[in-house]
PDB file as gemmi writes it, atoms N, CA and C in Angstrom:
CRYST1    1.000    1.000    1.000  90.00  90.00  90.00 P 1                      
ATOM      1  N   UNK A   1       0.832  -1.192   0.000  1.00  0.00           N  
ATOM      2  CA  UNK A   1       0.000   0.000   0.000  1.00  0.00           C  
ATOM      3  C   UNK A   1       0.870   1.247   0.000  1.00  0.00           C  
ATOM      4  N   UNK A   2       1.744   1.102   0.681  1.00  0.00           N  
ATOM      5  CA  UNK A   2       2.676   2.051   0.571  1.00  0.00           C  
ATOM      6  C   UNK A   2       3.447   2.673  -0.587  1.00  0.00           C  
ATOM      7  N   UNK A   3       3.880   1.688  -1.107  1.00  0.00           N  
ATOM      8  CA  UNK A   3       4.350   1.633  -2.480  1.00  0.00           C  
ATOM      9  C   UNK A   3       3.477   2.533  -3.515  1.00  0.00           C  
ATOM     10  N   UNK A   4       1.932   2.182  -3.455  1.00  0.00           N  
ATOM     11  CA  UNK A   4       0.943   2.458  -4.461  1.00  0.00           C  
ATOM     12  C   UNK A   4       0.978   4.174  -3.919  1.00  0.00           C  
ATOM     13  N   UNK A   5       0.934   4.526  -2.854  1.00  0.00           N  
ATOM     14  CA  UNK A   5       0.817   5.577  -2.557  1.00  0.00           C  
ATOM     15  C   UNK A   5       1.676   6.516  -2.811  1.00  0.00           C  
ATOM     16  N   UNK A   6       3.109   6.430  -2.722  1.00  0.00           N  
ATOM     17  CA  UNK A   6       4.323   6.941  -3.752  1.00  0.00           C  
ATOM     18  C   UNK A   6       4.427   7.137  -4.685  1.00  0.00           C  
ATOM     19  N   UNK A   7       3.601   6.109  -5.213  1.00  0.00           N  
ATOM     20  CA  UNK A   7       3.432   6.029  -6.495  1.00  0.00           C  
ATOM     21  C   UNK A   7       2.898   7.457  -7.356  1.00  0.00           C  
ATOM     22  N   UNK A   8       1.571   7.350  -6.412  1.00  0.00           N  
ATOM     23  CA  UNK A   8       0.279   8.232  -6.553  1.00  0.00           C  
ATOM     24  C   UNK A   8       0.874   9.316  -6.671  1.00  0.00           C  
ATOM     25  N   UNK A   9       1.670   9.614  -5.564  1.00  0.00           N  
ATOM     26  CA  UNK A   9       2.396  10.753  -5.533  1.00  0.00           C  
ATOM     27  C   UNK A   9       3.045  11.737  -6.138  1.00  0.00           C  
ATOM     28  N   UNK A  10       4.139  10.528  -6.772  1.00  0.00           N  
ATOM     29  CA  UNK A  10       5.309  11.065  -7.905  1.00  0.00           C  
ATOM     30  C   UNK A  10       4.441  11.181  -9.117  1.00  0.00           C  
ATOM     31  N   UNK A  11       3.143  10.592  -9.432  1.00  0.00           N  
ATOM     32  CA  UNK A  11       2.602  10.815 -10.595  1.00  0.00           C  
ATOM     33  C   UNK A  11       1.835  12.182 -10.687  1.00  0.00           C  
ATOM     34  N   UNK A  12       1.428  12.498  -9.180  1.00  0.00           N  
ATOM     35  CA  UNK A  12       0.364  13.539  -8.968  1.00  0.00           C  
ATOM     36  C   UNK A  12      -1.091  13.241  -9.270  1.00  0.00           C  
ATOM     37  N   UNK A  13      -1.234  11.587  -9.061  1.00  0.00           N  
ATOM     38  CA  UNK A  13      -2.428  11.271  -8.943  1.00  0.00           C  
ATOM     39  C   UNK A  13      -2.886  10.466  -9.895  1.00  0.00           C  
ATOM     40  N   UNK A  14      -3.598   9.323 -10.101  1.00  0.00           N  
ATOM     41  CA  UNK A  14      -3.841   8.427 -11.316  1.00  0.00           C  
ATOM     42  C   UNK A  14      -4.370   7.458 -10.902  1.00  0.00           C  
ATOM     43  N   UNK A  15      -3.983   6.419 -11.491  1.00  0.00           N  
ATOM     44  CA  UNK A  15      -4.520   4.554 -10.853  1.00  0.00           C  
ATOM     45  C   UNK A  15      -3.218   3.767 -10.975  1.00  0.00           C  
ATOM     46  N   UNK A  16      -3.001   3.374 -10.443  1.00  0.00           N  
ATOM     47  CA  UNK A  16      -1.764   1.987  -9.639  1.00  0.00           C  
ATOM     48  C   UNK A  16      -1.928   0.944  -9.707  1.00  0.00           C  
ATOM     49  N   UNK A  17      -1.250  -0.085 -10.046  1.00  0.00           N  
ATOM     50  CA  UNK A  17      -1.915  -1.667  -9.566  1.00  0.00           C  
ATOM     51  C   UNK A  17       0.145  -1.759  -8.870  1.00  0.00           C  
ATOM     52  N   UNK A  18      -0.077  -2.234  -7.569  1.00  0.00           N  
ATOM     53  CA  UNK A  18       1.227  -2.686  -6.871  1.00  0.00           C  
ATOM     54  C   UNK A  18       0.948  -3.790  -6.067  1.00  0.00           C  
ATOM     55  N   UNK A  19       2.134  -4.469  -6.169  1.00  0.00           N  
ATOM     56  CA  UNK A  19       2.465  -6.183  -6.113  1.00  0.00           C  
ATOM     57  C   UNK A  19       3.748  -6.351  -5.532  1.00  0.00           C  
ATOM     58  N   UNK A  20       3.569  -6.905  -3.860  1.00  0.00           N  
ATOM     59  CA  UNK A  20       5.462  -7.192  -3.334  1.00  0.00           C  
ATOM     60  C   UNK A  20       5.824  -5.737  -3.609  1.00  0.00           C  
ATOM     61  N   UNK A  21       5.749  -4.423  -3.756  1.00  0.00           N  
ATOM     62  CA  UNK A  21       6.544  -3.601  -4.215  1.00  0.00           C  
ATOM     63  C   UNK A  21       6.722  -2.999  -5.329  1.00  0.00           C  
ATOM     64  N   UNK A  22       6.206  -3.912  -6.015  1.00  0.00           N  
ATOM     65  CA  UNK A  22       6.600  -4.192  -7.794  1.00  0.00           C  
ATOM     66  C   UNK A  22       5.206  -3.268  -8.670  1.00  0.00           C  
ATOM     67  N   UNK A  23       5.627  -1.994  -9.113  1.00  0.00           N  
ATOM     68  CA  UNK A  23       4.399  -1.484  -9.640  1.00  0.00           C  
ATOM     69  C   UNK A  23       4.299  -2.201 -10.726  1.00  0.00           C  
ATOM     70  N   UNK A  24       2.877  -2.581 -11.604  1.00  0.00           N  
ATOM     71  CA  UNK A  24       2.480  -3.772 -12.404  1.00  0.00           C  
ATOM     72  C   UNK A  24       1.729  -3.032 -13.742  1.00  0.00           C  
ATOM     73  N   UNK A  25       1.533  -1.763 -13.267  1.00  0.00           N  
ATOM     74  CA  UNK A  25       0.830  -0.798 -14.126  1.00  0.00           C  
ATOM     75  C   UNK A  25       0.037   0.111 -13.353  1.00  0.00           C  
ATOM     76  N   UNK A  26       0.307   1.498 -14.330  1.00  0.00           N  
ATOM     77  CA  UNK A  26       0.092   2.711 -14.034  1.00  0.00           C  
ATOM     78  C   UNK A  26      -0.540   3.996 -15.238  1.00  0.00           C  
ATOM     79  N   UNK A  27      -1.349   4.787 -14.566  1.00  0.00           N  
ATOM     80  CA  UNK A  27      -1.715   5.907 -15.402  1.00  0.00           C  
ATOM     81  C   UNK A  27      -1.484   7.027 -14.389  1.00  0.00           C  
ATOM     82  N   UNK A  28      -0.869   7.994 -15.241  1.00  0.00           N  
ATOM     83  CA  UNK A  28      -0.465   9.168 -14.332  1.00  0.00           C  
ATOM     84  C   UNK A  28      -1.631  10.402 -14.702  1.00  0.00           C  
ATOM     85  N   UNK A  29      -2.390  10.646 -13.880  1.00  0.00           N  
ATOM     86  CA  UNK A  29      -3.273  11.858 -14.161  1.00  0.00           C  
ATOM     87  C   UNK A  29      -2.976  12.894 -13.233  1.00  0.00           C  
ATOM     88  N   UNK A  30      -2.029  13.898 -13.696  1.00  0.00           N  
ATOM     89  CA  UNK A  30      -1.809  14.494 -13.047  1.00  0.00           C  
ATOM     90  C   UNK A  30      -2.635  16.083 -13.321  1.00  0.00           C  
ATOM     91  N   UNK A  31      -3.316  16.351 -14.189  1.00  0.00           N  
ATOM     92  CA  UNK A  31      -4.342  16.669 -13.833  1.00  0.00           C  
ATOM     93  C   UNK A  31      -5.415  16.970 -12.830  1.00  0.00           C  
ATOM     94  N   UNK A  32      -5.557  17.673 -11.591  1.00  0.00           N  
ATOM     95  CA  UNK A  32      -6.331  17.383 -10.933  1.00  0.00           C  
ATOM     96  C   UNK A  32      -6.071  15.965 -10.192  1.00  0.00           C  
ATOM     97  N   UNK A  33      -5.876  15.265 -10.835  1.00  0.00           N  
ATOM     98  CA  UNK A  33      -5.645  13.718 -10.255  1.00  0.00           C  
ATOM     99  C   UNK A  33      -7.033  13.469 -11.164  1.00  0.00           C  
ATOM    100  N   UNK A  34      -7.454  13.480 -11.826  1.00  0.00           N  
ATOM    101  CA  UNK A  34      -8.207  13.058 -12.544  1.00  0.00           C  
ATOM    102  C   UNK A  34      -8.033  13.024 -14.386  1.00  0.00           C  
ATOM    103  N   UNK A  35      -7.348  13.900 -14.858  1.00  0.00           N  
ATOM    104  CA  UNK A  35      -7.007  13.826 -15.911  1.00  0.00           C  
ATOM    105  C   UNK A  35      -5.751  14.038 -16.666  1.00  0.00           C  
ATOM    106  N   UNK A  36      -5.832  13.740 -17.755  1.00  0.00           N  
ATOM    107  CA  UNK A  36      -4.214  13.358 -18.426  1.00  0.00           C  
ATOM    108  C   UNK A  36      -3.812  14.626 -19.466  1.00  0.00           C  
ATOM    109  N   UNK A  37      -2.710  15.079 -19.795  1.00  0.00           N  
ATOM    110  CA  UNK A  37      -2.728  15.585 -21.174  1.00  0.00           C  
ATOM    111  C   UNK A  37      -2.341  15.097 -21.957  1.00  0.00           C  
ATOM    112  N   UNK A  38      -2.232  13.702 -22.185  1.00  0.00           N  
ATOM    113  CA  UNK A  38      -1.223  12.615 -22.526  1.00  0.00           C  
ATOM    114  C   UNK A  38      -2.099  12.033 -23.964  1.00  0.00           C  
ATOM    115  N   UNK A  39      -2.007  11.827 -25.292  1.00  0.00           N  
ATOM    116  CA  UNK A  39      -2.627  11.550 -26.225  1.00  0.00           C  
ATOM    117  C   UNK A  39      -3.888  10.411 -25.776  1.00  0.00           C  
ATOM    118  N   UNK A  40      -4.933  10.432 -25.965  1.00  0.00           N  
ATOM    119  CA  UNK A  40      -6.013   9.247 -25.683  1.00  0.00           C  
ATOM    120  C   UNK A  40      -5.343   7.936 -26.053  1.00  0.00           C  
ATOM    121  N   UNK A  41      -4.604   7.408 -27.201  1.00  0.00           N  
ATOM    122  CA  UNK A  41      -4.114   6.268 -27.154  1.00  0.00           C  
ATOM    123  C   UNK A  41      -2.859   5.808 -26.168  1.00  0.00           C  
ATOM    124  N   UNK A  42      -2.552   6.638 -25.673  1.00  0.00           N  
ATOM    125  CA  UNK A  42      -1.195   6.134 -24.127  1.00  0.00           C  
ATOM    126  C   UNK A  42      -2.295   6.439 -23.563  1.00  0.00           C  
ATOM    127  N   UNK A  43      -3.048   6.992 -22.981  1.00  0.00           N  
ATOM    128  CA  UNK A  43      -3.820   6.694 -21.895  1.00  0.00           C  
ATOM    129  C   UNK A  43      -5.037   5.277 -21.739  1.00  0.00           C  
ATOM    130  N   UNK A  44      -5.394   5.449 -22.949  1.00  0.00           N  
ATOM    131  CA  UNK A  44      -6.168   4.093 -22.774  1.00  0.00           C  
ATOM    132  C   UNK A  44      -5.530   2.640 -23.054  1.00  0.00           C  
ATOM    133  N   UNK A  45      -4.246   2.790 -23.202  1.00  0.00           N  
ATOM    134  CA  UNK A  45      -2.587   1.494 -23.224  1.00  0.00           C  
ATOM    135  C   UNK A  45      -2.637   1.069 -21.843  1.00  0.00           C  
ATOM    136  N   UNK A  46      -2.452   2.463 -21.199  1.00  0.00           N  
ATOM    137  CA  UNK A  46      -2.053   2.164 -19.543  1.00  0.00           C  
ATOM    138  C   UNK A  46      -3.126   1.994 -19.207  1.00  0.00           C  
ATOM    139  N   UNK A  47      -4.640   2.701 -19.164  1.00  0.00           N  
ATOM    140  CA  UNK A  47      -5.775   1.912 -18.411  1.00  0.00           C  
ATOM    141  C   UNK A  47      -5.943   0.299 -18.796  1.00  0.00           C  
ATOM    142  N   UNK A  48      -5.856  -0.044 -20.197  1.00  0.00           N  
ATOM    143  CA  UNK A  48      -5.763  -1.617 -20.427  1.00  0.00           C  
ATOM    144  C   UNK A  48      -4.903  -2.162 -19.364  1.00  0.00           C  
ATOM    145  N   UNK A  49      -3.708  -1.379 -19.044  1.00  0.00           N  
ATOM    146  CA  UNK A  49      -2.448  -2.834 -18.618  1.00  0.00           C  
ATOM    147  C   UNK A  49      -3.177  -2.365 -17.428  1.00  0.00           C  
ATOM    148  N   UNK A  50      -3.481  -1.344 -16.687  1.00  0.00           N  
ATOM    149  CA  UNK A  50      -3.931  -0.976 -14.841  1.00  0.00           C  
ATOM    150  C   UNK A  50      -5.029  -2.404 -14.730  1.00  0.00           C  
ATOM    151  N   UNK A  51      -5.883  -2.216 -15.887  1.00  0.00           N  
ATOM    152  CA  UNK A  51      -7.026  -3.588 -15.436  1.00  0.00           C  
ATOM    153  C   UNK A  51      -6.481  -4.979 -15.444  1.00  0.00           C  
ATOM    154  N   UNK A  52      -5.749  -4.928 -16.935  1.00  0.00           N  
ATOM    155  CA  UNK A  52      -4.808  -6.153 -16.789  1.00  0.00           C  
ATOM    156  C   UNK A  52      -4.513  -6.953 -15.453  1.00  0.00           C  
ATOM    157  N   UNK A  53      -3.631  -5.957 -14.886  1.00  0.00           N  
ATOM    158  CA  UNK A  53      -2.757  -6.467 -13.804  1.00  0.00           C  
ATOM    159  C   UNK A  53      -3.749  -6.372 -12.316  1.00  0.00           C  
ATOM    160  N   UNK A  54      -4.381  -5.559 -12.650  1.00  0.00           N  
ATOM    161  CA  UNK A  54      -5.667  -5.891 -11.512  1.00  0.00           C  
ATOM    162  C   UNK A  54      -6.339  -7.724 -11.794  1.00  0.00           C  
ATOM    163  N   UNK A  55      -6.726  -7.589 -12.516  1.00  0.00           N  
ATOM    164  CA  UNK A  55      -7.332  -9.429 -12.990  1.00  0.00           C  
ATOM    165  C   UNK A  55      -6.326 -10.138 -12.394  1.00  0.00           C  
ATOM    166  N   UNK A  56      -4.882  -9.925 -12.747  1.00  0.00           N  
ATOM    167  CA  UNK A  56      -4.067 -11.115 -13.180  1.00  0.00           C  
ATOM    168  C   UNK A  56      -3.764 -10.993 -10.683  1.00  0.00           C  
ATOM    169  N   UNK A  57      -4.063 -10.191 -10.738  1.00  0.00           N  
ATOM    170  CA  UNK A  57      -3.852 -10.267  -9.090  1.00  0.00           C  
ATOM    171  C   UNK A  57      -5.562 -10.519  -8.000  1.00  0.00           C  
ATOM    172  N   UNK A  58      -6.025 -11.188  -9.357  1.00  0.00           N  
ATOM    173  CA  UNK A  58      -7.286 -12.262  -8.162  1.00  0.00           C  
ATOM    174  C   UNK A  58      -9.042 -10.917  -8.835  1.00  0.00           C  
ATOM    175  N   UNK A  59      -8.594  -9.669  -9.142  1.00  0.00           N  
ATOM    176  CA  UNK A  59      -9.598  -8.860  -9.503  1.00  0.00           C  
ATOM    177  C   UNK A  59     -10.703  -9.286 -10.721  1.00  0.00           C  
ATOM    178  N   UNK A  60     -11.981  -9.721  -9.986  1.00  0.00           N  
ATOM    179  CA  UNK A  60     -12.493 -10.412 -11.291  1.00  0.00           C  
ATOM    180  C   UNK A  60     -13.432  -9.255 -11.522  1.00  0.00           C  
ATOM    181  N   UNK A  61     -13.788  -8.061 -11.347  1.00  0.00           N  
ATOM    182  CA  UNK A  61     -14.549  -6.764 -11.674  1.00  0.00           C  
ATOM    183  C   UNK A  61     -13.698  -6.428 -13.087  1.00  0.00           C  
ATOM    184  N   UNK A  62     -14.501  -6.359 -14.137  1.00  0.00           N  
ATOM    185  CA  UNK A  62     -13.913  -5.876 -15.724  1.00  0.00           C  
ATOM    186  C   UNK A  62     -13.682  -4.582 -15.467  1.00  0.00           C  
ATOM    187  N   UNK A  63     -13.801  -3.382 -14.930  1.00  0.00           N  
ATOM    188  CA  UNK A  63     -13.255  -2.133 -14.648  1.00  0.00           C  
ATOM    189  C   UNK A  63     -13.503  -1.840 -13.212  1.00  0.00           C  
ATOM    190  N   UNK A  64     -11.961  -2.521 -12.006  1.00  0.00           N  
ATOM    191  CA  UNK A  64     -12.292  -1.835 -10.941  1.00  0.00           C  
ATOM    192  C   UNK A  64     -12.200  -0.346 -10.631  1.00  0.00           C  
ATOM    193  N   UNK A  65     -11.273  -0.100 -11.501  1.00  0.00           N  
ATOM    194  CA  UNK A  65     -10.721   1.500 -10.923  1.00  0.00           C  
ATOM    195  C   UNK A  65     -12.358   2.202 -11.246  1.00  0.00           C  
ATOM    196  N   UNK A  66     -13.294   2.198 -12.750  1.00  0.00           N  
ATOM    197  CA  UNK A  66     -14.671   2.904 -12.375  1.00  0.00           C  
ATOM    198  C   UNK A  66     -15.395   2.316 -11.299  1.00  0.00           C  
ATOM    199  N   UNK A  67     -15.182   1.461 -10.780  1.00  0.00           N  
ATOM    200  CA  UNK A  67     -16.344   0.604  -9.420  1.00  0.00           C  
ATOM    201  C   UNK A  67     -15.908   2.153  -8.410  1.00  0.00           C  
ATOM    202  N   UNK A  68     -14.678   2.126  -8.331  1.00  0.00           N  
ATOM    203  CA  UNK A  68     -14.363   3.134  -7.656  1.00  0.00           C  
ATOM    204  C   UNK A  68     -14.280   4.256  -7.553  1.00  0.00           C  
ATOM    205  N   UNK A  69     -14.128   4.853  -8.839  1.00  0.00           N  
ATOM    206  CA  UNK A  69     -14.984   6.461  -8.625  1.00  0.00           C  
ATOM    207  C   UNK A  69     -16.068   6.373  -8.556  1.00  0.00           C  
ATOM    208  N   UNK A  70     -16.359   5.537  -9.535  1.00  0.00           N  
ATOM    209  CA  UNK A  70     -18.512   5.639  -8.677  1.00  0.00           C  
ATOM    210  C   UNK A  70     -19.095   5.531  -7.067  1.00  0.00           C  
ATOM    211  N   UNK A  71     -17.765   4.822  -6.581  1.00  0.00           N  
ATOM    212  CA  UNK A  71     -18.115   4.681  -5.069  1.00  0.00           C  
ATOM    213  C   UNK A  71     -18.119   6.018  -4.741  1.00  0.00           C  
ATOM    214  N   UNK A  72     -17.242   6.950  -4.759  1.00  0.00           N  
ATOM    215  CA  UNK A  72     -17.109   8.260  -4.536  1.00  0.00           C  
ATOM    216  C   UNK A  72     -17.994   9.699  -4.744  1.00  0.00           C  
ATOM    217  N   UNK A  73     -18.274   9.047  -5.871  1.00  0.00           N  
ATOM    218  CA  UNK A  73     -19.124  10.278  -6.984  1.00  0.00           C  
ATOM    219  C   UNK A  73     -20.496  10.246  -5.808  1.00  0.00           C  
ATOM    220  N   UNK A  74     -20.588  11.724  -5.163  1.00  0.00           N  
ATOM    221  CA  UNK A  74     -21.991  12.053  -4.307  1.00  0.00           C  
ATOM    222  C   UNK A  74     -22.975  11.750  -5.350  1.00  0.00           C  
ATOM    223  N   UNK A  75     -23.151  11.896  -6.264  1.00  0.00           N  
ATOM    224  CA  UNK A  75     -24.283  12.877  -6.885  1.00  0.00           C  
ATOM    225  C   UNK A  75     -25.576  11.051  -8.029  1.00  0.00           C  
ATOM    226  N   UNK A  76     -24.963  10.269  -7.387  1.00  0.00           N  
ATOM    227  CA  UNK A  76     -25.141   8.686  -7.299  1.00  0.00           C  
ATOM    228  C   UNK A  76     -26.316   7.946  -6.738  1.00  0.00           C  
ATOM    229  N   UNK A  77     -27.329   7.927  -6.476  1.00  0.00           N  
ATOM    230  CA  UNK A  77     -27.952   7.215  -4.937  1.00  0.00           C  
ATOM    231  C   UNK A  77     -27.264   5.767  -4.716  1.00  0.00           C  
ATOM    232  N   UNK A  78     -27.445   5.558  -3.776  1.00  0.00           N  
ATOM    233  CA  UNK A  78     -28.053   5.927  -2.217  1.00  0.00           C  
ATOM    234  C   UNK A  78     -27.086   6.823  -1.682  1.00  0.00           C  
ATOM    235  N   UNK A  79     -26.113   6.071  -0.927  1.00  0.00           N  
ATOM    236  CA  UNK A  79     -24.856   6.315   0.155  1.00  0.00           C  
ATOM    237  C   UNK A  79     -24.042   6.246  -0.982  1.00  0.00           C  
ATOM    238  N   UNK A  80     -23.154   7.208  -0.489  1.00  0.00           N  
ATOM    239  CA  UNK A  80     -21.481   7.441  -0.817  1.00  0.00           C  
ATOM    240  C   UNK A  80     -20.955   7.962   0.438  1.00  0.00           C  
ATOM    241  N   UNK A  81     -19.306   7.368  -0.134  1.00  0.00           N  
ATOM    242  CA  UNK A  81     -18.141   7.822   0.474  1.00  0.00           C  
ATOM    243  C   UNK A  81     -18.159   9.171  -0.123  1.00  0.00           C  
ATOM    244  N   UNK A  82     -17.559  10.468   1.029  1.00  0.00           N  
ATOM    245  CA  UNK A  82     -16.835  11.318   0.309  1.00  0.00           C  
ATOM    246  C   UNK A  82     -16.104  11.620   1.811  1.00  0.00           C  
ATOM    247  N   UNK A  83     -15.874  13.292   1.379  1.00  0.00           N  
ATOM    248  CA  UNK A  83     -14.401  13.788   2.255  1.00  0.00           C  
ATOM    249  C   UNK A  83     -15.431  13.949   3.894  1.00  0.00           C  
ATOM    250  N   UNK A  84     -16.829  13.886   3.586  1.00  0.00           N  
ATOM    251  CA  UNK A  84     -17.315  14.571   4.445  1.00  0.00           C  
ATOM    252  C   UNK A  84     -17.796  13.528   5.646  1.00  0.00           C  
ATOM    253  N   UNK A  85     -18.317  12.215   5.108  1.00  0.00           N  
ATOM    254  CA  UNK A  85     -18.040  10.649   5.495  1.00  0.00           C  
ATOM    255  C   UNK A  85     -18.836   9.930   4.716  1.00  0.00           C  
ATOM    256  N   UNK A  86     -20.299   9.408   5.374  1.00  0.00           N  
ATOM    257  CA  UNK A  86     -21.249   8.883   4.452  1.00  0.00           C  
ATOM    258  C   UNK A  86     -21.943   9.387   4.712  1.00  0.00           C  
ATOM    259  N   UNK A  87     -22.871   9.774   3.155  1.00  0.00           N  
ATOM    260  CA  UNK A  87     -23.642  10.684   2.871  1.00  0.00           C  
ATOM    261  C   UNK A  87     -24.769   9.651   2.455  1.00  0.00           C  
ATOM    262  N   UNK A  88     -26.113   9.925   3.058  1.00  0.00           N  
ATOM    263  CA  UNK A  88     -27.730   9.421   2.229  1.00  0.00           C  
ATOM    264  C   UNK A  88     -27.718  10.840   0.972  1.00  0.00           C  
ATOM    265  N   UNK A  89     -27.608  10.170  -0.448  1.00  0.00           N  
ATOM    266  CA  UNK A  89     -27.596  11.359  -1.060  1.00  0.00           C  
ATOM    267  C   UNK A  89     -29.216  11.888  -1.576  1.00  0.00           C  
ATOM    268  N   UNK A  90     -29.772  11.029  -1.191  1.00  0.00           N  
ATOM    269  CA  UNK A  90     -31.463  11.225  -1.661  1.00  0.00           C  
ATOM    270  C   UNK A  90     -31.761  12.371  -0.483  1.00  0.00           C  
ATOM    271  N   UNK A  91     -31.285  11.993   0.206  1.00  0.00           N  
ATOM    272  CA  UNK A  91     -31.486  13.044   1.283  1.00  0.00           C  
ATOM    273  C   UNK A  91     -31.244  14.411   1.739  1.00  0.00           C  
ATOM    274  N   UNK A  92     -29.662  14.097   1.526  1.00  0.00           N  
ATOM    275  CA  UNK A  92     -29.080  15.357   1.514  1.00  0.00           C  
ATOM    276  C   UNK A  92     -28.036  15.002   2.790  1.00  0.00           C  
ATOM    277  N   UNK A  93     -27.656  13.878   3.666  1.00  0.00           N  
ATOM    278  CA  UNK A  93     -27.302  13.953   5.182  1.00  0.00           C  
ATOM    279  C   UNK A  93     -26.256  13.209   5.233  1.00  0.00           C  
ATOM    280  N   UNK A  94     -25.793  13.248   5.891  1.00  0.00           N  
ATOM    281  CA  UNK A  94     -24.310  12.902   6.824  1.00  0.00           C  
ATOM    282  C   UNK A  94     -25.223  11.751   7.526  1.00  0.00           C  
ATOM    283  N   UNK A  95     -24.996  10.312   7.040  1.00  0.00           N  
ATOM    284  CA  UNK A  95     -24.881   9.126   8.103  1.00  0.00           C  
ATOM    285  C   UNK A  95     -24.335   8.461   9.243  1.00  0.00           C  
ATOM    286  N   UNK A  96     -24.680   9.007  10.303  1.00  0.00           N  
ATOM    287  CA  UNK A  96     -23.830   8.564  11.084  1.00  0.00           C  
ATOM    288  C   UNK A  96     -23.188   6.848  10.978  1.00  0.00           C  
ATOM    289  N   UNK A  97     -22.221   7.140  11.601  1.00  0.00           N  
ATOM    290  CA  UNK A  97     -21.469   5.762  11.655  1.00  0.00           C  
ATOM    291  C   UNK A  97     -21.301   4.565  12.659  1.00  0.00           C  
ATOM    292  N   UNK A  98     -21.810   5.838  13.574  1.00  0.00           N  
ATOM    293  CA  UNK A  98     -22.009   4.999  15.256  1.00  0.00           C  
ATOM    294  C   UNK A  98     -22.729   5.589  15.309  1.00  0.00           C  
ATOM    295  N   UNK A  99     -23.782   4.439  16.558  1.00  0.00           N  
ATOM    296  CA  UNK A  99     -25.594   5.007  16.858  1.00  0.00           C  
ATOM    297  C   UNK A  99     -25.070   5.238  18.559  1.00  0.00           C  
TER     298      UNK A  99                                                      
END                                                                             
């Protein structure tokens, strides 16, 4: 985890797949951490090998890295993660976490 997070870092934000240490594939969006200026065909090379090497390490979801911004994205129903914690978004509220 550590590794992936360095990773994240030196790229200024993207998607990772890390193994023992061993980064396995990467997209650097340094952008925001969301986007590239990098031609659409190197970027969609490296999203192929990021899923790749996600599969080849037990991941049977055909695109985890979108499972995961969608986890994020408020604007989604029901509940999401965001910075603020979990949100009911039909609602509008902050879920508590402990009753």
């Amino acid at each position: 985890l550590y590794q992936a997070v360095e990773e994240l870092r030196d790229m200024g934000g993207g998607l990772v797949v890390v193994a023992d240490g061993t980064v396995l594939g990467r997209v650097p969006l340094p952008v925001a951490g969301l986007m590239s200026m990098d031609p659409l065909e190197s970027v969609a090379r490296q999203a192929d090998e990021v899923r790749r090497a996600a599969g080849a390490l037990g991941c049977r979801l055909e695109d985890p890295f979108m499972a995961l911004s969608f986890l994020a994205l408020p604007v989604i129903p029901e509940l999401r993660v965001t910075d603020l914690g979990l949100i009911d978004v039909k609602r509008f509220e902050i879920v508590p976490l402990f009753v």
